[in-house]
Amino acid sequence: MPTVSVKRDLLFEALGQKYTDEEFDELCFEFGLELDEITSEKDIISREQGDEKAEGASDVVLYKIDVPANRYDLLCLEGLVRGLQVFKEKLEAPRYKRVSPADGGEPQRLVITDETASVRPHAVAAVLHDVTFTQERYESFIELQEKLHQNICRKRTLVAIGTHDLDTISGPFTYTAKPPGDIRFKPLNQSKEYTATELMSLYKTDGHLRHYLHIIENEPLYPIIYDSNGIVLSMPPIINGDNCSMLLNLKSVFCVCLQAKTTLDMVVTMFSEYCEEPFTVEEAEVVYPDGRLCVYPELAYRTETLSGDFINKRVGINESAESIAQLLTRMCLRSEVSGEGDLIQVEIPPTRADVIHACDIMEDAAIAYGFNNIVRSTPRTYTVANQLPLNKLTELLRQDLAAAGFTEALTFALCSEEDIADKLRKNIAETRAVHISNPKTAEFQVARTCLLPGLLKTLAANRKMPLPLKLFEISDVVLKDETKDVGARNNRRLCAVYYNKSPGFEVIHGLLDRVMQLLDVKPDRNQGYHIQAAEDSTFFPGRCAEIFSCGKSIGHLGVLHPDVISRFELTMPCSAIDIDIEPFL
Amino acid sequence: MADTGLLESLLRLLEKVDGGTDSQDVAADLGVDHQVIVGAVKSLQALGEVISTEQKSSKHWELTGEGREIAEQGSHEARVFNAIPDEGLPQNELMKMPSGKVGFSKAMSNKWIRLDKAHEGGPRVFKTVETIEDTVRDKLQLVQKGQSAKLEDKEKNELKKRKLLSEVTVKSYWITKGSSFSTTITKQETELTPEMIASGSWKEKNFKPYNFEAMGVAPDCGHLHPLMKVRTQFRQIFLEMGFTEMPTNNFIESSFWNFDSLFQPQQHPARDQHDTFFISDPALAHEFPQDYMERVKKVHSEGGYGSQGYKYDWKIEEAQKNLLRTHTTAVSARMLYKLAQQKFTPVKYFSIDRVFRNETLDATHLAEFHQIEGVVADYGLTLGNLMGVLHQFFTKLGLKKWVEVGNSGVFRPEMLLPMGLPEGVSVIAWGLSLERPTMIKYGINNIRELVGHKVNLQMVYDSPICRLDS
């Protein structure tokens, strides 16, 4: 959930009303938002870096508001205020309009060349004409682009946004791609020119930009946008050119988005409020390599028709179609009763790209109605409960293992290759382990193939506890299995260890006998269970037996090999049992 | 228990004195070692209010080992003097005596003897006086008799310097009569025995009082893990509410069931390497219900079922990627798909099992945790129904304010309709982590103390039973 940080006083000024913190919190809740925190720059710095660093920082009150992940129209002060004002019926949702250049001149044009095919052969553009920025508006504009970059643009991997002072550049503009060595320009906030290759190494150490380098780093060609005089607008998605960077007193903004037209719509609709004619956006033409000419921004409105009954039935309320239409209108979804039955026509504005189905409209109706006003009711769904047999068996066994004097451990399902192989004196290739491709540390290299390493690590972390230590766990391990659709399956196992000054094989053997008694399996070589001497590299030679139930091998028990004990940083003898419990279902 | 005879002698002694007596005096009077009397006092204390005591400490002088030897055999100088016959003794022979060296120089400085260096046959020692007075021995004998008070401090310190005396601190008791003083002892029994029951002798016996302040002996037993205890309770709640348990014993899942089937677009940040553990071996899933997969592909890329879709190029390669499931909802998707393949009957499902996130770890986040999930599928379920079920569930948990603990919602038609569920069927669901309520319940701040091998076993041993609603 993205968090939007806005200055309280500025927000109240824009809303034309002052609220107490509680009142505003309540308003947020009603609108489906959450006032997460009330703070200030000073508070934030002092919390993160200490009081000294915070000296002199601004103590203007900030509201941090949690916004639903798909509500890109609420990511800046402008959008938030517009949404709230419409919700409170103080404002009618504006209608965003694409217009031709005011002076009757040609629209700005962006030409995309063939070379972009290997990078991102799609771009859209628009112009905010005659816009008035103040310091706050300007900051909000930059902030919104950053928020969009982080969210809908997926850290610039999907979409890159560029905004430029139109008065410092002149069209037509060219979006092309070139080898990095052939690109040379003065980037934003630098004093000299660099080649693209140089820039990539320059930004390696930049705390912010280094995160985006990987997007184009290994491409033979880098995307680049020029104006008609060869001035670089930007090298997306990394950096803008310095010449056309935006200043407070600019007149017009040229916006370019690589890839997504919804993102462009979002940027221009939010800030068209400050244009000479509010909520109008000047069109720009984009010529594609195949010769197609498109005009942007789209600012498309779409109409959905649904019935009042649908909303009532899904939400669990009983409102007239008129009242539902009014609820939706308050959510910036201008709605009208069509006159045919209880049908409602709902207009979805370009700012609400998140509304893709009638169920999204239903959700907005519920928000506007107020979740707290919806009457809670128990579904009449009649069902009989069943436990999963495997879990039922596990639950019953756990109780009795604890009654037998063993304490339950709860260990991780992920571990290192070493834990399940080297430390147990096994070869990793023979473990049938499932391997993780992107572990951040060695602790998450594989899914465990046995429970023993987790129990031994639990012993090691509790060496100070009085002896003997008796632990057990009944849980799943994961094994490769080609017969399954995903090529792997879980296996429910029971593992127990006895750790003391003497190995206590008889204790672990007694536990096996007890478990079998609980499972109603008698000691019998054919129809019951028995154990039989076996060699297993994890166990001390001559001190290991394989366990059979009804002739089928289900596991091992024995005294652990001294090397295994040392490798798990233990010092005492230890015996263990490990069995598969699935045959007893 | 000291022997009854001694205890009764002590009590008789105490009966005669007014105002009490010191245990050291008792030892002297009865002619036994003080430690024995201390033992007797302790035995009497255990009998209740027979005597009352007060601890005292006092200093007194005692002979060292060498001091005792001198008190018995005389000082070294006296022994040297006595060894010399009238005709004298060669010095080298004198020096062979055990007391030779020390005794010679002391006797010389006392002027009891003289040395004739020029004597023919070597240096020879002669007595210079007829008789001597062995004052050192006399003084030590006084101390031995307990009459050290007769010596001056200077004399005692001199002997201390010669390591013949030492000053010791003695802990003793000041003993007075107790509220139930008596000169005869009735022995108290510690425990009831089978013999006493058989013979009825318990009726005549006194029993030593128990110390009810002490802790009992901890029972020798195993313990269940607190997180699993809470898990059991959650299972119980779901079962009480008529929910059937889903088979969640499949940690490895395909991206298809984990994401695509839930209408999660392929470029969604949750599908990023930074958030999800992907599997390198076995890297890909190879079996999908083909028709269903086509419908999923279509609803993502083109829409349908009343949806605009996400309008992107859906790729099977992305759906095939295996991963460690990031939520148990992957299993819910499989179950709902399975449900859609037969004539629809309403269901209520639940699961509590592990899920995995490749997240940054901190005090409350681990790479794996348990997800609790509830799902209801039926015709015509409403948001009011969802809130009703949640209310019942969280009331059973004993939580009044439940909004912050988990997530809930209605599954999207883009998820349900491609599965083949009938149009009018709604599916409501909610989820929360098992760890969070457990940490709150048991007051644990660091999740590592609860889950994983670094668990504090003492905490496991000590944790109370889990009753969520109290």
mmCIF file of C-alpha atoms in Angstrom, chain B residues 33-300:
data_model
loop_
_atom_site.group_PDB
_atom_site.id
_atom_site.type_symbol
_atom_site.label_atom_id
_atom_site.label_comp_id
_atom_site.label_asym_id
_atom_site.label_seq_id
_atom_site.Cartn_x
_atom_site.Cartn_y
_atom_site.Cartn_z
ATOM 1 C CA ASP B 33 32.653 -29.768 70.242
ATOM 2 C CA HIS B 34 30.789 -26.557 69.457
ATOM 3 C CA GLN B 35 29.770 -27.802 66.019
ATOM 4 C CA VAL B 36 27.885 -30.676 67.596
ATOM 5 C CA ILE B 37 25.924 -28.203 69.706
ATOM 6 C CA VAL B 38 25.168 -26.135 66.574
ATOM 7 C CA GLY B 39 23.733 -29.305 64.993
ATOM 8 C CA ALA B 40 21.661 -29.936 68.107
ATOM 9 C CA VAL B 41 20.313 -26.383 68.028
ATOM 10 C CA LYS B 42 19.247 -26.839 64.399
ATOM 11 C CA SER B 43 17.483 -30.067 65.246
ATOM 12 C CA LEU B 44 15.625 -28.346 68.063
ATOM 13 C CA GLN B 45 14.664 -25.464 65.783
ATOM 14 C CA ALA B 46 13.069 -27.935 63.390
ATOM 15 C CA LEU B 47 10.781 -29.137 66.189
ATOM 16 C CA GLY B 48 8.917 -25.879 66.308
ATOM 17 C CA GLU B 49 8.832 -23.483 69.246
ATOM 18 C CA VAL B 50 10.817 -25.580 71.762
ATOM 19 C CA ILE B 51 13.657 -23.075 71.819
ATOM 20 C CA SER B 52 14.196 -19.708 70.284
ATOM 21 C CA THR B 53 17.575 -18.645 69.074
ATOM 22 C CA GLU B 54 19.501 -15.627 67.965
ATOM 23 C CA GLN B 55 22.672 -15.791 65.921
ATOM 24 C CA LYS B 56 25.770 -14.213 67.449
ATOM 25 C CA SER B 57 29.295 -13.922 66.362
ATOM 26 C CA SER B 58 32.279 -13.535 68.724
ATOM 27 C CA LYS B 59 36.041 -13.493 68.400
ATOM 28 C CA HIS B 60 38.365 -15.665 70.409
ATOM 29 C CA TRP B 61 41.943 -16.853 70.472
ATOM 30 C CA GLU B 62 42.964 -20.324 69.456
ATOM 31 C CA LEU B 63 46.286 -22.180 69.299
ATOM 32 C CA THR B 64 47.771 -22.951 65.931
ATOM 33 C CA GLY B 65 49.211 -26.413 65.241
ATOM 34 C CA GLU B 66 52.644 -25.274 66.335
ATOM 35 C CA GLY B 67 51.141 -23.547 69.350
ATOM 36 C CA ARG B 68 49.488 -26.794 70.457
ATOM 37 C CA GLU B 69 52.807 -28.622 70.105
ATOM 38 C CA ILE B 70 54.510 -26.055 72.298
ATOM 39 C CA ALA B 71 51.767 -26.184 74.894
ATOM 40 C CA GLU B 72 52.366 -29.912 75.110
ATOM 41 C CA GLN B 73 56.120 -30.275 74.736
ATOM 42 C CA GLY B 74 57.456 -26.873 75.750
ATOM 43 C CA SER B 75 58.881 -24.057 73.684
ATOM 44 C CA HIS B 76 61.724 -24.712 71.267
ATOM 45 C CA GLU B 77 64.160 -22.787 73.467
ATOM 46 C CA ALA B 78 63.137 -24.789 76.531
ATOM 47 C CA ARG B 79 63.520 -27.996 74.643
ATOM 48 C CA VAL B 80 67.039 -26.915 73.555
ATOM 49 C CA PHE B 81 67.913 -25.949 77.160
ATOM 50 C CA ASN B 82 66.694 -29.271 78.532
ATOM 51 C CA ALA B 83 68.652 -31.212 75.927
ATOM 52 C CA ILE B 84 71.996 -29.771 77.064
ATOM 53 C CA PRO B 85 73.793 -31.860 79.788
ATOM 54 C CA ASP B 86 76.025 -30.187 82.336
ATOM 55 C CA GLU B 87 79.158 -30.981 80.346
ATOM 56 C CA GLY B 88 77.683 -29.180 77.295
ATOM 57 C CA LEU B 89 76.869 -30.383 73.812
ATOM 58 C CA PRO B 90 78.675 -29.865 70.484
ATOM 59 C CA GLN B 91 76.858 -27.142 68.495
ATOM 60 C CA ASN B 92 76.504 -29.269 65.355
ATOM 61 C CA GLU B 93 74.715 -31.999 67.327
ATOM 62 C CA LEU B 94 72.387 -29.482 68.930
ATOM 63 C CA MET B 95 71.503 -28.164 65.522
ATOM 64 C CA LYS B 96 70.330 -31.601 64.436
ATOM 65 C CA MET B 97 67.466 -31.449 66.939
ATOM 66 C CA PRO B 98 64.013 -30.564 65.463
ATOM 67 C CA SER B 99 63.872 -27.433 67.610
ATOM 68 C CA GLY B 100 67.592 -26.799 67.164
ATOM 69 C CA LYS B 101 67.771 -23.660 65.058
ATOM 70 C CA VAL B 102 64.869 -21.644 66.482
ATOM 71 C CA GLY B 103 65.455 -22.860 70.022
ATOM 72 C CA PHE B 104 69.202 -22.071 69.919
ATOM 73 C CA SER B 105 68.798 -18.423 68.908
ATOM 74 C CA LYS B 106 65.879 -17.850 71.347
ATOM 75 C CA ALA B 107 67.745 -19.538 74.238
ATOM 76 C CA MET B 108 70.851 -17.465 73.372
ATOM 77 C CA SER B 109 68.899 -14.199 73.456
ATOM 78 C CA ASN B 110 67.277 -15.308 76.765
ATOM 79 C CA LYS B 111 70.866 -15.847 77.970
ATOM 80 C CA TRP B 112 69.997 -19.408 79.076
ATOM 81 C CA ILE B 113 72.982 -20.879 77.196
ATOM 82 C CA ARG B 114 76.386 -19.842 75.867
ATOM 83 C CA LEU B 115 78.542 -20.938 72.967
ATOM 84 C CA ASP B 116 82.235 -21.788 73.387
ATOM 85 C CA LYS B 117 83.633 -21.390 69.888
ATOM 86 C CA ALA B 118 87.237 -22.179 70.874
ATOM 87 C CA HIS B 119 86.421 -25.478 72.597
ATOM 88 C CA GLU B 120 88.632 -28.323 71.555
ATOM 89 C CA GLY B 121 86.717 -30.706 69.306
ATOM 90 C CA GLY B 122 84.626 -27.842 67.825
ATOM 91 C CA PRO B 123 82.124 -25.235 69.114
ATOM 92 C CA ARG B 124 80.221 -26.421 72.169
ATOM 93 C CA VAL B 125 77.105 -25.174 73.919
ATOM 94 C CA PHE B 126 76.779 -24.911 77.731
ATOM 95 C CA LYS B 127 73.923 -23.977 80.105
ATOM 96 C CA THR B 128 74.430 -20.666 81.865
ATOM 97 C CA VAL B 129 71.580 -21.011 84.394
ATOM 98 C CA GLU B 130 70.362 -23.874 86.542
ATOM 99 C CA THR B 131 66.651 -23.592 85.863
ATOM 100 C CA ILE B 132 64.421 -21.712 83.446
ATOM 101 C CA GLU B 133 60.799 -20.595 83.349
ATOM 102 C CA ASP B 134 59.071 -21.520 80.032
ATOM 103 C CA THR B 135 56.719 -18.488 79.836
ATOM 104 C CA VAL B 136 55.726 -19.114 76.231
ATOM 105 C CA ARG B 137 54.410 -22.529 77.108
ATOM 106 C CA ASP B 138 52.632 -21.180 80.172
ATOM 107 C CA LYS B 139 50.902 -18.499 78.138
ATOM 108 C CA LEU B 140 49.810 -20.942 75.467
ATOM 109 C CA GLN B 141 48.471 -23.322 78.088
ATOM 110 C CA LEU B 142 46.377 -20.490 79.488
ATOM 111 C CA VAL B 143 44.842 -19.901 76.056
ATOM 112 C CA GLN B 144 44.261 -23.600 75.673
ATOM 113 C CA LYS B 145 42.268 -23.609 78.892
ATOM 114 C CA GLY B 146 40.139 -20.814 77.567
ATOM 115 C CA GLN B 147 41.721 -18.231 79.851
ATOM 116 C CA SER B 148 43.172 -16.034 77.155
ATOM 117 C CA ALA B 149 41.706 -13.041 78.981
ATOM 118 C CA LYS B 150 44.526 -13.366 81.518
ATOM 119 C CA LEU B 151 47.063 -12.389 78.869
ATOM 120 C CA GLU B 152 47.746 -8.855 77.789
ATOM 121 C CA ASP B 153 46.968 -7.861 74.212
ATOM 122 C CA LYS B 154 50.652 -7.191 73.620
ATOM 123 C CA GLU B 155 51.512 -10.743 74.667
ATOM 124 C CA LYS B 156 48.823 -12.243 72.469
ATOM 125 C CA ASN B 157 49.944 -10.232 69.452
ATOM 126 C CA GLU B 158 53.547 -11.311 70.056
ATOM 127 C CA LEU B 159 52.444 -14.956 70.004
ATOM 128 C CA LYS B 160 50.300 -14.293 66.934
ATOM 129 C CA LYS B 161 53.377 -12.894 65.197
ATOM 130 C CA ARG B 162 55.178 -16.153 66.031
ATOM 131 C CA LYS B 163 52.276 -17.994 64.404
ATOM 132 C CA LEU B 164 51.454 -19.765 67.654
ATOM 133 C CA LEU B 165 48.109 -18.098 68.209
ATOM 134 C CA SER B 166 45.347 -17.022 65.887
ATOM 135 C CA GLU B 167 42.207 -15.019 66.390
ATOM 136 C CA VAL B 168 39.060 -16.693 65.046
ATOM 137 C CA THR B 169 35.477 -15.550 64.664
ATOM 138 C CA VAL B 170 32.960 -17.991 66.056
ATOM 139 C CA LYS B 171 29.316 -18.016 65.064
ATOM 140 C CA SER B 172 27.235 -19.170 67.954
ATOM 141 C CA TYR B 173 23.620 -19.107 69.073
ATOM 142 C CA TRP B 174 22.109 -17.346 71.992
ATOM 143 C CA ILE B 175 19.569 -19.895 73.103
ATOM 144 C CA THR B 176 16.471 -19.132 75.135
ATOM 145 C CA LYS B 177 13.388 -21.146 76.000
ATOM 146 C CA GLY B 178 10.738 -21.244 73.311
ATOM 147 C CA SER B 179 6.971 -20.909 73.723
ATOM 148 C CA SER B 180 6.527 -24.685 73.832
ATOM 149 C CA PHE B 181 9.652 -25.407 75.862
ATOM 150 C CA SER B 182 9.974 -28.874 77.296
ATOM 151 C CA THR B 183 12.940 -30.919 78.375
ATOM 152 C CA THR B 184 11.722 -34.022 76.613
ATOM 153 C CA ILE B 185 11.808 -34.560 72.854
ATOM 154 C CA THR B 186 8.990 -36.018 70.785
ATOM 155 C CA LYS B 187 10.486 -36.981 67.487
ATOM 156 C CA GLN B 188 8.650 -35.439 64.451
ATOM 157 C CA GLU B 189 8.008 -37.548 61.425
ATOM 158 C CA THR B 190 8.738 -36.130 58.006
ATOM 159 C CA GLU B 191 6.315 -38.180 55.930
ATOM 160 C CA LEU B 192 3.441 -40.551 56.279
ATOM 161 C CA THR B 193 4.541 -44.103 55.501
ATOM 162 C CA PRO B 194 2.654 -47.245 54.523
ATOM 163 C CA GLU B 195 3.736 -48.785 57.843
ATOM 164 C CA MET B 196 2.161 -45.945 59.825
ATOM 165 C CA ILE B 197 -1.075 -46.430 57.921
ATOM 166 C CA ALA B 198 -0.989 -50.172 58.493
ATOM 167 C CA SER B 199 -0.168 -49.914 62.182
ATOM 168 C CA GLY B 200 -2.200 -46.796 62.874
ATOM 169 C CA SER B 201 0.909 -45.286 64.509
ATOM 170 C CA TRP B 202 0.330 -42.055 62.619
ATOM 171 C CA LYS B 203 -2.263 -41.186 65.228
ATOM 172 C CA GLU B 204 0.405 -40.789 67.908
ATOM 173 C CA LYS B 205 3.020 -39.119 65.794
ATOM 174 C CA ASN B 206 3.927 -35.511 65.275
ATOM 175 C CA PHE B 207 4.598 -34.531 61.687
ATOM 176 C CA LYS B 208 7.162 -32.023 60.685
ATOM 177 C CA PRO B 209 5.452 -28.976 59.147
ATOM 178 C CA TYR B 210 5.737 -28.470 55.390
ATOM 179 C CA ASN B 211 7.281 -25.332 53.919
ATOM 180 C CA PHE B 212 4.464 -24.119 51.726
ATOM 181 C CA GLU B 213 6.592 -21.225 50.491
ATOM 182 C CA ALA B 214 8.815 -23.528 48.455
ATOM 183 C CA MET B 215 8.079 -24.454 44.806
ATOM 184 C CA GLY B 216 7.060 -27.985 43.963
ATOM 185 C CA VAL B 217 9.083 -30.392 41.871
ATOM 186 C CA ALA B 218 8.504 -29.758 38.122
ATOM 187 C CA PRO B 219 6.778 -32.737 36.482
ATOM 188 C CA ASP B 220 8.910 -34.661 34.037
ATOM 189 C CA CYS B 221 7.001 -34.059 30.811
ATOM 190 C CA GLY B 222 7.168 -32.836 27.245
ATOM 191 C CA HIS B 223 5.661 -29.607 25.982
ATOM 192 C CA LEU B 224 3.835 -28.439 22.895
ATOM 193 C CA HIS B 225 5.170 -25.455 20.997
ATOM 194 C CA PRO B 226 3.176 -22.257 21.711
ATOM 195 C CA LEU B 227 2.689 -21.412 18.025
ATOM 196 C CA MET B 228 1.321 -24.899 17.450
ATOM 197 C CA LYS B 229 -0.950 -24.523 20.466
ATOM 198 C CA VAL B 230 -2.407 -21.388 18.929
ATOM 199 C CA ARG B 231 -2.646 -23.204 15.596
ATOM 200 C CA THR B 232 -4.688 -25.937 17.268
ATOM 201 C CA GLN B 233 -7.087 -23.325 18.617
ATOM 202 C CA PHE B 234 -7.539 -21.671 15.238
ATOM 203 C CA ARG B 235 -8.228 -25.079 13.693
ATOM 204 C CA GLN B 236 -10.754 -25.677 16.418
ATOM 205 C CA ILE B 237 -12.492 -22.368 15.706
ATOM 206 C CA PHE B 238 -12.781 -23.133 11.998
ATOM 207 C CA LEU B 239 -14.075 -26.617 12.711
ATOM 208 C CA GLU B 240 -16.643 -25.215 15.143
ATOM 209 C CA MET B 241 -17.780 -22.885 12.370
ATOM 210 C CA GLY B 242 -18.184 -25.763 9.930
ATOM 211 C CA PHE B 243 -15.122 -25.122 7.763
ATOM 212 C CA THR B 244 -13.361 -28.032 6.053
ATOM 213 C CA GLU B 245 -9.590 -28.228 6.064
ATOM 214 C CA MET B 246 -7.819 -27.832 2.712
ATOM 215 C CA PRO B 247 -4.811 -29.965 1.748
ATOM 216 C CA THR B 248 -2.007 -27.417 1.967
ATOM 217 C CA ASN B 249 0.831 -29.932 2.063
ATOM 218 C CA ASN B 250 2.434 -28.608 -1.118
ATOM 219 C CA PHE B 251 4.993 -25.885 -0.438
ATOM 220 C CA ILE B 252 6.172 -25.871 -4.040
ATOM 221 C CA GLU B 253 3.663 -24.255 -6.348
ATOM 222 C CA SER B 254 3.617 -23.016 -9.915
ATOM 223 C CA SER B 255 3.310 -19.306 -10.671
ATOM 224 C CA PHE B 256 0.117 -20.294 -12.465
ATOM 225 C CA TRP B 257 -1.725 -21.369 -9.318
ATOM 226 C CA ASN B 258 0.046 -18.924 -7.044
ATOM 227 C CA PHE B 259 -0.567 -15.825 -9.219
ATOM 228 C CA ASP B 260 -2.143 -16.235 -12.653
ATOM 229 C CA SER B 261 -5.215 -18.151 -11.508
ATOM 230 C CA LEU B 262 -5.836 -15.397 -8.934
ATOM 231 C CA PHE B 263 -5.856 -12.799 -11.732
ATOM 232 C CA GLN B 264 -2.567 -11.371 -10.578
ATOM 233 C CA PRO B 265 -0.868 -9.815 -13.637
ATOM 234 C CA GLN B 266 2.516 -11.192 -14.648
ATOM 235 C CA GLN B 267 4.299 -7.888 -14.071
ATOM 236 C CA HIS B 268 2.876 -7.487 -10.560
ATOM 237 C CA PRO B 269 5.580 -6.520 -8.036
ATOM 238 C CA ALA B 270 4.741 -9.528 -5.854
ATOM 239 C CA ARG B 271 6.080 -11.684 -8.679
ATOM 240 C CA ASP B 272 9.418 -9.958 -8.440
ATOM 241 C CA GLN B 273 12.573 -11.866 -7.508
ATOM 242 C CA HIS B 274 12.803 -9.602 -4.485
ATOM 243 C CA ASP B 275 9.565 -10.845 -3.003
ATOM 244 C CA THR B 276 9.206 -14.454 -4.087
ATOM 245 C CA PHE B 277 11.476 -17.489 -3.813
ATOM 246 C CA PHE B 278 11.665 -19.084 -7.233
ATOM 247 C CA ILE B 279 12.821 -22.653 -7.746
ATOM 248 C CA SER B 280 15.815 -23.561 -9.902
ATOM 249 C CA ASP B 281 15.279 -27.314 -9.583
ATOM 250 C CA PRO B 282 12.588 -28.359 -10.527
ATOM 251 C CA ALA B 283 12.328 -24.997 -12.276
ATOM 252 C CA LEU B 284 9.096 -25.453 -14.201
ATOM 253 C CA ALA B 285 5.698 -26.985 -13.663
ATOM 254 C CA HIS B 286 4.626 -29.107 -16.586
ATOM 255 C CA GLU B 287 0.963 -29.944 -16.201
ATOM 256 C CA PHE B 288 -1.944 -27.535 -16.297
ATOM 257 C CA PRO B 289 -5.639 -27.967 -17.083
ATOM 258 C CA GLN B 290 -5.324 -26.779 -20.696
ATOM 259 C CA ASP B 291 -8.802 -25.305 -21.255
ATOM 260 C CA TYR B 292 -8.687 -23.478 -17.989
ATOM 261 C CA MET B 293 -5.239 -22.109 -18.697
ATOM 262 C CA GLU B 294 -6.471 -20.749 -22.026
ATOM 263 C CA ARG B 295 -9.313 -18.975 -20.254
ATOM 264 C CA VAL B 296 -6.891 -17.514 -17.699
ATOM 265 C CA LYS B 297 -4.631 -16.322 -20.505
ATOM 266 C CA LYS B 298 -7.555 -14.678 -22.238
ATOM 267 C CA VAL B 299 -8.929 -12.884 -19.195
ATOM 268 C CA HIS B 300 -5.472 -11.475 -18.404
#
